[in-house]
PDB file of C-alpha atoms in Angstrom:
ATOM      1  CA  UNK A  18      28.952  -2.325  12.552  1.00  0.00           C
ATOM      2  CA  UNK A  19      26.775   0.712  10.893  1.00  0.00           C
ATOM      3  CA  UNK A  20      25.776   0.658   7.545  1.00  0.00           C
ATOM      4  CA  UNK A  21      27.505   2.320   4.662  1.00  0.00           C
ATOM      5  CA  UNK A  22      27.725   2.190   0.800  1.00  0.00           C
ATOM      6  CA  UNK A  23      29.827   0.069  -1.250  1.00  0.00           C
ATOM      7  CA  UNK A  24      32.485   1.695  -3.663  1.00  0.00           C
ATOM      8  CA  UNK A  25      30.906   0.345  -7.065  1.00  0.00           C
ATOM      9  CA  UNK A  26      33.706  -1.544  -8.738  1.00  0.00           C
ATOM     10  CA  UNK A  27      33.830  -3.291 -11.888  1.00  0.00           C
ATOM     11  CA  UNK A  28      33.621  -7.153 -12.185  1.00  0.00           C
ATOM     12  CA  UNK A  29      33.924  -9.813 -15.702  1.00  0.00           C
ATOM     13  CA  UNK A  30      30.298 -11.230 -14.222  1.00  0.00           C
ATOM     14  CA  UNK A  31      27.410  -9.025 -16.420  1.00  0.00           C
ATOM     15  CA  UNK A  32      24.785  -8.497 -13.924  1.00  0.00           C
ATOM     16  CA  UNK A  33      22.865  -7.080 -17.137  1.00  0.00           C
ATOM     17  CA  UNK A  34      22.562 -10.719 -18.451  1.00  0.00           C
ATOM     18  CA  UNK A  35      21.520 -12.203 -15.161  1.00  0.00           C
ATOM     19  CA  UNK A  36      18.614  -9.496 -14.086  1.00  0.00           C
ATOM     20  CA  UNK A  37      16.312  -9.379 -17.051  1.00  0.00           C
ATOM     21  CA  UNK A  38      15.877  -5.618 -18.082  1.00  0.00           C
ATOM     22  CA  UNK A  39      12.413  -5.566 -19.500  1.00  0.00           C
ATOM     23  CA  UNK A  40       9.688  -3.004 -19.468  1.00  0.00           C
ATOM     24  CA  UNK A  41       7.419  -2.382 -16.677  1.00  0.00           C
ATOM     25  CA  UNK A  42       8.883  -5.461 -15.295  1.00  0.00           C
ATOM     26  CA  UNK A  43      10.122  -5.475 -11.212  1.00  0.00           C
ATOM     27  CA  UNK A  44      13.093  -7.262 -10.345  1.00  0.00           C
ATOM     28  CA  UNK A  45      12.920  -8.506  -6.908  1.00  0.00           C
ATOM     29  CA  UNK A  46      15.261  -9.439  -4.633  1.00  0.00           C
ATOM     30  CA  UNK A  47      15.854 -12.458  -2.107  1.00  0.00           C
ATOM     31  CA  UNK A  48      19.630 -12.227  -1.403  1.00  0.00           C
ATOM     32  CA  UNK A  49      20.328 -14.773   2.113  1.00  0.00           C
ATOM     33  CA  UNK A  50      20.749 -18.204   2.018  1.00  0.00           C
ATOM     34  CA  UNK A  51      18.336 -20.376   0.619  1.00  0.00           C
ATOM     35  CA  UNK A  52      16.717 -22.493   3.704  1.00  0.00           C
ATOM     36  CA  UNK A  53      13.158 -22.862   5.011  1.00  0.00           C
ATOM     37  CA  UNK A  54      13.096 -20.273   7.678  1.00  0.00           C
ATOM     38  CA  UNK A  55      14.371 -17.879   5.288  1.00  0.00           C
ATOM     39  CA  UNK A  56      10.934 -17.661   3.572  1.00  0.00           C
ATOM     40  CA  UNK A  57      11.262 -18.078  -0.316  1.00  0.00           C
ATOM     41  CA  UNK A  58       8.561 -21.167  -0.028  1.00  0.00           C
ATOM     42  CA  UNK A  59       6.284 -18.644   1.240  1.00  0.00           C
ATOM     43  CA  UNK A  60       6.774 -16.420  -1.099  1.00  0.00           C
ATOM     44  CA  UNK A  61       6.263 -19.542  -3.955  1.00  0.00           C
ATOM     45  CA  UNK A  62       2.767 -19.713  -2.720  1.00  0.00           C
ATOM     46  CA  UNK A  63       1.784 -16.339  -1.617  1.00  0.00           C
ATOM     47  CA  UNK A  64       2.790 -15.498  -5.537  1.00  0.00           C
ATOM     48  CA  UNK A  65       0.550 -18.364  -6.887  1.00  0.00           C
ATOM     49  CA  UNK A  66      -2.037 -16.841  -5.661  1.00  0.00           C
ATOM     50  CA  UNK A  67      -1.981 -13.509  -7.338  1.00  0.00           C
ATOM     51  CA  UNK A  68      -3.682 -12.815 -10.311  1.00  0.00           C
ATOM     52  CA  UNK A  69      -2.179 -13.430 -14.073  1.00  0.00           C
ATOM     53  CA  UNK A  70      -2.304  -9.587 -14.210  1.00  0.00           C
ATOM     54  CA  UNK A  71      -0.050  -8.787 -11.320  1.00  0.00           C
ATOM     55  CA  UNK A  72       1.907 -11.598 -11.749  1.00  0.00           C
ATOM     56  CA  UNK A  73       3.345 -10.646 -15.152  1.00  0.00           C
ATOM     57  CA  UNK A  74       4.940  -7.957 -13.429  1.00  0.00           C
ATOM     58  CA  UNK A  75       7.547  -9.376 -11.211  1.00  0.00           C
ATOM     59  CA  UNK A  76      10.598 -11.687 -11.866  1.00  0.00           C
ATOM     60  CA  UNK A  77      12.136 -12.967  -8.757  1.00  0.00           C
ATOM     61  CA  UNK A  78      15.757 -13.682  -7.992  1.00  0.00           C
ATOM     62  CA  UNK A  79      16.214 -16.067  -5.094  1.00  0.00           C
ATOM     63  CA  UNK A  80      20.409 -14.788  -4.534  1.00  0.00           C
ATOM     64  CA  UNK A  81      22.741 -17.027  -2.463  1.00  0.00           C
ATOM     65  CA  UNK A  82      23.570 -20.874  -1.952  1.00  0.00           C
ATOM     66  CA  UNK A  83      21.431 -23.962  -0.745  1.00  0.00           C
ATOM     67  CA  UNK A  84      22.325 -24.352   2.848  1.00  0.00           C
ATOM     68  CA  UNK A  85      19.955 -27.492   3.460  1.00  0.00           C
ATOM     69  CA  UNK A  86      18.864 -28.770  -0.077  1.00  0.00           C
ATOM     70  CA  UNK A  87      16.144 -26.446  -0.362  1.00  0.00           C
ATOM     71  CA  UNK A  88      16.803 -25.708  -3.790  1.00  0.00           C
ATOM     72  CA  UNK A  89      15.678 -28.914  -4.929  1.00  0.00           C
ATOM     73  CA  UNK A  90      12.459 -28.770  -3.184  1.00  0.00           C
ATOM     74  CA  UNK A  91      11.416 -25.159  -4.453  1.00  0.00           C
ATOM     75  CA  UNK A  92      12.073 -25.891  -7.898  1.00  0.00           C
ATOM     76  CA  UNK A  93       9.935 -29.085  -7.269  1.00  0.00           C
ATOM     77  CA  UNK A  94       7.141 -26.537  -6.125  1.00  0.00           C
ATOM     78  CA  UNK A  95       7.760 -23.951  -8.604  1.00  0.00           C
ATOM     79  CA  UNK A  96       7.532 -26.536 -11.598  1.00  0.00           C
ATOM     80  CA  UNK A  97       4.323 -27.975  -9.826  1.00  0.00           C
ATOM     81  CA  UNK A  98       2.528 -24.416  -9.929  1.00  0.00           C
ATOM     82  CA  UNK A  99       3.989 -23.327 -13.129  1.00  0.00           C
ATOM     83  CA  UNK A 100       5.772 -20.771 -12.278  1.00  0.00           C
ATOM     84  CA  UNK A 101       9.032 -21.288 -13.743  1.00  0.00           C
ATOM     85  CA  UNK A 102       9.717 -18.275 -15.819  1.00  0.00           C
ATOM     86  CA  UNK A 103       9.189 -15.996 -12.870  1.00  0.00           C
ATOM     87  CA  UNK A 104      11.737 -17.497 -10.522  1.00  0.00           C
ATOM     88  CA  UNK A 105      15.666 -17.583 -11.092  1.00  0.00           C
ATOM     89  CA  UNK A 106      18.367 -18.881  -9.370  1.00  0.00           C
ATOM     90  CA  UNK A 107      21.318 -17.046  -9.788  1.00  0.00           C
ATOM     91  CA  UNK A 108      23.709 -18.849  -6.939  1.00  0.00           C
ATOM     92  CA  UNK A 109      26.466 -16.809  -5.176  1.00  0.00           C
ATOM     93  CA  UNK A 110      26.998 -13.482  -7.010  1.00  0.00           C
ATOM     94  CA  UNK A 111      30.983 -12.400  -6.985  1.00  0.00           C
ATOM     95  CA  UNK A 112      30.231  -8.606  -7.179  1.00  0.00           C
ATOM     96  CA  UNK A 113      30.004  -5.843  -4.307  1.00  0.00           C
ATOM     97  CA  UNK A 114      26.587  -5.810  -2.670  1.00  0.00           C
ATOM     98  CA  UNK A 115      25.841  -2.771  -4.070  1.00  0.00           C
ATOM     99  CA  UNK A 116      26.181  -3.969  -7.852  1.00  0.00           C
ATOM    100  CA  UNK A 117      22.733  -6.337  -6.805  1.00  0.00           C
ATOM    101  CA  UNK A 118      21.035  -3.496  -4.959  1.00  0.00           C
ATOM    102  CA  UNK A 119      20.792  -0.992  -7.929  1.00  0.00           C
ATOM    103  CA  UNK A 120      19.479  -3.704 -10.032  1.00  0.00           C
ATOM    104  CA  UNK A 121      16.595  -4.442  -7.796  1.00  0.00           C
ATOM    105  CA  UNK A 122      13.131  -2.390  -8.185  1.00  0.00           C
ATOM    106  CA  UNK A 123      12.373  -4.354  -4.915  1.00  0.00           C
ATOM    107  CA  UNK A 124      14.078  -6.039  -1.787  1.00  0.00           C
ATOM    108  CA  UNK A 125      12.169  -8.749   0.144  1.00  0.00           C
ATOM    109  CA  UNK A 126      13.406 -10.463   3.591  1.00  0.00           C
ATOM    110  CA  UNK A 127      10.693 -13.032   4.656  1.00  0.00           C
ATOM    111  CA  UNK A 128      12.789 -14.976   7.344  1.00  0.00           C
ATOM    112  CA  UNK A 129      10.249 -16.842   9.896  1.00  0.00           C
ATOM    113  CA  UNK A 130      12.721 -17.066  12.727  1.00  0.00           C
ATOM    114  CA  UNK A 131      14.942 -14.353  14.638  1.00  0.00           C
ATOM    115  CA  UNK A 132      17.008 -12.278  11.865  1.00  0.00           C
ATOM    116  CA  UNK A 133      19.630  -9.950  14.290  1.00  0.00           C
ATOM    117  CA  UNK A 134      20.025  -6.733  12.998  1.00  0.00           C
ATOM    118  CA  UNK A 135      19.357  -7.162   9.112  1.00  0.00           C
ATOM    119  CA  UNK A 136      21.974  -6.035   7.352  1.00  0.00           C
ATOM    120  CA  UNK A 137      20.547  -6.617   3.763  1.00  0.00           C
ATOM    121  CA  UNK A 138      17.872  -4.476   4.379  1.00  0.00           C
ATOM    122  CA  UNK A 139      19.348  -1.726   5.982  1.00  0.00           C
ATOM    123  CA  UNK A 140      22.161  -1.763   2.867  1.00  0.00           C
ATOM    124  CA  UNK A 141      18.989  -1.821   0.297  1.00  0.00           C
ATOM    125  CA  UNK A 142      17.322   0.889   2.195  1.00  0.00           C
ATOM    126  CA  UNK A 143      20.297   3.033   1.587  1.00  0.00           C
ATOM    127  CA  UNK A 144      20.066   2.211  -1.808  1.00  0.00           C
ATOM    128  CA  UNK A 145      16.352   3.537  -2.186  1.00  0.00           C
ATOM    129  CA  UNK A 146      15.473  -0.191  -2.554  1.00  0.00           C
ATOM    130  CA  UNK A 147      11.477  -0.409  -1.562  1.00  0.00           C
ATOM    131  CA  UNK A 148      11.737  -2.906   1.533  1.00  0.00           C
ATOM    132  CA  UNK A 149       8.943  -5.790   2.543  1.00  0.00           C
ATOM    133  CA  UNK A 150      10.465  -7.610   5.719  1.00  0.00           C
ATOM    134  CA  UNK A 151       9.232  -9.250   8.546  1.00  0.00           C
ATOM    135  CA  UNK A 152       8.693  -8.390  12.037  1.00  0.00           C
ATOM    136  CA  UNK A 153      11.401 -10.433  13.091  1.00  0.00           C
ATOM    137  CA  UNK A 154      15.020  -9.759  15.289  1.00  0.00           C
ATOM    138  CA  UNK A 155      16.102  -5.948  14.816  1.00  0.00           C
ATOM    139  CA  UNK A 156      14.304  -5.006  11.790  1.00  0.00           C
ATOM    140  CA  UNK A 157      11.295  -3.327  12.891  1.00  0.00           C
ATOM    141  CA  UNK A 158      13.609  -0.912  15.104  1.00  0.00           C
ATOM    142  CA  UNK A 159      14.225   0.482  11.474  1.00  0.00           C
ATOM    143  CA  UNK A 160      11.743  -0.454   8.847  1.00  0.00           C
ATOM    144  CA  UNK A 161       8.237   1.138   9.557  1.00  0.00           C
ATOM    145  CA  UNK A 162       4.867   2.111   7.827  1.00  0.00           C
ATOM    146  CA  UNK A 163       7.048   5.502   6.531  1.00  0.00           C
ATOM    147  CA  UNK A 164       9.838   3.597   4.876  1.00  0.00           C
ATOM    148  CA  UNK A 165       8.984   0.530   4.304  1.00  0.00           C
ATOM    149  CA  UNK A 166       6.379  -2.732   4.361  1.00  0.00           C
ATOM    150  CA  UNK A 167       6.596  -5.170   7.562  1.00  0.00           C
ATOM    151  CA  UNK A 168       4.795  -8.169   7.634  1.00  0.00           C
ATOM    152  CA  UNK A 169       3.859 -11.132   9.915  1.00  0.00           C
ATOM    153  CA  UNK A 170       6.256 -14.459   9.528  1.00  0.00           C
ATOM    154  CA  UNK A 171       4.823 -17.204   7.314  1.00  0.00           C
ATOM    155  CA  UNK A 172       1.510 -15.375   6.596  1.00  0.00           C
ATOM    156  CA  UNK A 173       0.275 -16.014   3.136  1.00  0.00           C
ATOM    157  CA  UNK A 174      -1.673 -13.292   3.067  1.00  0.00           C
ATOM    158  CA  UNK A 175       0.473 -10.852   4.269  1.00  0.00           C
ATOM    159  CA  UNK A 176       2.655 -10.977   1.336  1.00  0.00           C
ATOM    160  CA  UNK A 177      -0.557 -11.142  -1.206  1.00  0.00           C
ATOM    161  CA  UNK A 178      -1.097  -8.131  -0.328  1.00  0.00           C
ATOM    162  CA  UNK A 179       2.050  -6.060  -0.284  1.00  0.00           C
ATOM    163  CA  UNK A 180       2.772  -7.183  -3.281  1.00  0.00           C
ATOM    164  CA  UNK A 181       0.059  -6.143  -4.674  1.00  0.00           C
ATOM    165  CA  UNK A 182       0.118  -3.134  -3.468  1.00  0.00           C
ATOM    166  CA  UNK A 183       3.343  -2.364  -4.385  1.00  0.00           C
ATOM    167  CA  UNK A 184       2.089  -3.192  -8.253  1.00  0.00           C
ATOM    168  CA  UNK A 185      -0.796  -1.035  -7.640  1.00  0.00           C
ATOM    169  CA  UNK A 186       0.398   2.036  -5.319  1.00  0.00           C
ATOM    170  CA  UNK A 187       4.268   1.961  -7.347  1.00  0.00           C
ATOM    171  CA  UNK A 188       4.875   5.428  -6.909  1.00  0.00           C
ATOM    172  CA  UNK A 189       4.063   5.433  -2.976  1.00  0.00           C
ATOM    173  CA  UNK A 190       5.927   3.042  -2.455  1.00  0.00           C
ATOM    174  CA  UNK A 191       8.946   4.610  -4.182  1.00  0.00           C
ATOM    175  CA  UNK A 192       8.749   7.836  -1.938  1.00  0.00           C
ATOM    176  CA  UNK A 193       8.836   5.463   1.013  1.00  0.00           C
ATOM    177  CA  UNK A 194      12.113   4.527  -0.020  1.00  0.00           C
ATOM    178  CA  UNK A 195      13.593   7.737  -0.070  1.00  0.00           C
ATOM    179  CA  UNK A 196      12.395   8.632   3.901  1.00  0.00           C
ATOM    180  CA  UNK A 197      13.924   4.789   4.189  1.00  0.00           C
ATOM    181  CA  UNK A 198      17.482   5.990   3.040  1.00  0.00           C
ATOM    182  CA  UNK A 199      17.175   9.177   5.179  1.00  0.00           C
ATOM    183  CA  UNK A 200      16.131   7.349   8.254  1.00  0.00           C
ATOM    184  CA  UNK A 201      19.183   4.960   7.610  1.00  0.00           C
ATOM    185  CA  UNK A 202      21.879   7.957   7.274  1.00  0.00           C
ATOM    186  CA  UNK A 203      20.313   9.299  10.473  1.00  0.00           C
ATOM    187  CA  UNK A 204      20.367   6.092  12.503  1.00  0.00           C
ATOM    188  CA  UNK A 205      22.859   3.779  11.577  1.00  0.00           C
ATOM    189  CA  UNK A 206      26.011   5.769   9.669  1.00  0.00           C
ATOM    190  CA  UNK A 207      28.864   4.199  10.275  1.00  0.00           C
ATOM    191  CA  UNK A 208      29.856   7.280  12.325  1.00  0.00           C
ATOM    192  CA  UNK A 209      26.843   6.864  14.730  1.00  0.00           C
ATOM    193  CA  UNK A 210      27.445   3.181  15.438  1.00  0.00           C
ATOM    194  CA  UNK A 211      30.943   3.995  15.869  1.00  0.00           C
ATOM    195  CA  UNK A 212      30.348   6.787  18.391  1.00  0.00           C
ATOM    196  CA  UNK A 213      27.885   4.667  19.921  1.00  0.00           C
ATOM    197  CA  UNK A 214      30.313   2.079  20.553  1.00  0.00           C
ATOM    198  CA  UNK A 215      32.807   4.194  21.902  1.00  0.00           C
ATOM    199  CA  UNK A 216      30.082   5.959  24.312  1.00  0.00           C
ATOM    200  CA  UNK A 217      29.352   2.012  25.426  1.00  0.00           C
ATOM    201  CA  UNK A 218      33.261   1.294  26.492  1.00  0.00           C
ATOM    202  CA  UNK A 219      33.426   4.474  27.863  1.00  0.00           C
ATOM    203  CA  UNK A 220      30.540   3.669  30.405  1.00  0.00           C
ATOM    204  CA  UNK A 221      32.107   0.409  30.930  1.00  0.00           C
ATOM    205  CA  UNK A 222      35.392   1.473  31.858  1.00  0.00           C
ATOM    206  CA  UNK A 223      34.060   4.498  33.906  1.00  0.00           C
ATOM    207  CA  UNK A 224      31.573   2.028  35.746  1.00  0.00           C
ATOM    208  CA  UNK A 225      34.451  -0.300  36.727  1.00  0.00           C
ATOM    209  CA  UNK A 226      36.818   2.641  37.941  1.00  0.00           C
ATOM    210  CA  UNK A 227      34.411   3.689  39.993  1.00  0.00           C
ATOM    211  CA  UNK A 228      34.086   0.195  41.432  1.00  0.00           C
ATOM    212  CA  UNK A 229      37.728  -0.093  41.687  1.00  0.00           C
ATOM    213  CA  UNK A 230      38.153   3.520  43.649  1.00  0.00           C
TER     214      UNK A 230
END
């Protein structure tokens, strides 16, 4: 499909009062649906256990609908840990994709099972949107050391410590996003994918004259 960037357009919903504009405070982003294999219960306890320090710089906004009731259990485990003020559900969002991404200081995608291409990351990567995904479906053919963080599904630890790196090492992390945009422009413009699909018919069709002849 290729990968391009939404026209921004304006909307009655006030993303302003939804994603907490505070000082030295990183808004990060979950935005699939909200299910087990998508992650965000990993992410509940790799963030429990970071220190109080590093902590009180994130909010987290888990961004879609409950697929399988798995609202009800994360808020369980959120309350349990204590947590709460660093964790919002926002639901569906009516606005362009686009309105979310230049909100977030940070884009995570933590799904545990095959992911196809990745769309939300590729979009936030055009965006300049620092990116921690896993290694899952399509998205290490695009997300790398360079551009971006990838970690292994459902390990803890792996998510300790990009976050705290990202706290820690901000600034690299922002220039990785900008070789992340350029690497998307390069690869996956709508233009490329377009030509790329045209390229693929046209072997098809030449392969099966050539079998008809």
């Amino acid at each position: 499909h290729g990968v391009k960037r939404d026209k921004y357009f304006n909307n009655k919903l006030d993303l302003k009062n939804i994603f907490f504009q505070k000082k030295n405070i990183y808004n990060v982003g979950l935005l699939s649906r909200i299910e087990r294999t998508k992650g965000h219960m990993d992410l509940v306890e790799s963030f429990y256990q970071l220190d109080n320090k590093i902590k009180n710089k994130f909010i987290f906004y888990f961004i879609g609908v409950d697929s399988k009731n798995e609202i009800n259990a994360l808020k369980k485990r959120i309350n349990e840990l204590k947590l709460n003020k660093y964790f919002i559900f926002t639901g569906f969002l009516n606005v362009s994709r686009s309105q979310i991404f230049i909100e977030l200081d940070l884009l995570l995608s933590l799904t545990t099972n095959f992911e196809g291409f990745g769309l939300s990351v590729a979009e936030a990567m055009l965006y300049e949107v620092p990116i921690i995904a896993t290694n899952v479906g399509a998205i290490p053919e695009f997300v790398n050391l360079k551009n971006g963080r990838l970690i292994r599904p459902g390990h803890i630890v792996d998510i300790v410590d990009a976050l705290k790196d990202f706290v820690i090492n901000n600034k690299s992390w922002k220039n990785k996003a900008k070789i992340a945009k350029k690497d998307i422009l390069e690869k996956f413009s709508v233009a490329k994918m377009t030509s790329a699909y045209v390229n693929y018919f046209d072997n098809i069709v030449n392969k099966n004259d050539s079998k008809n002849n």
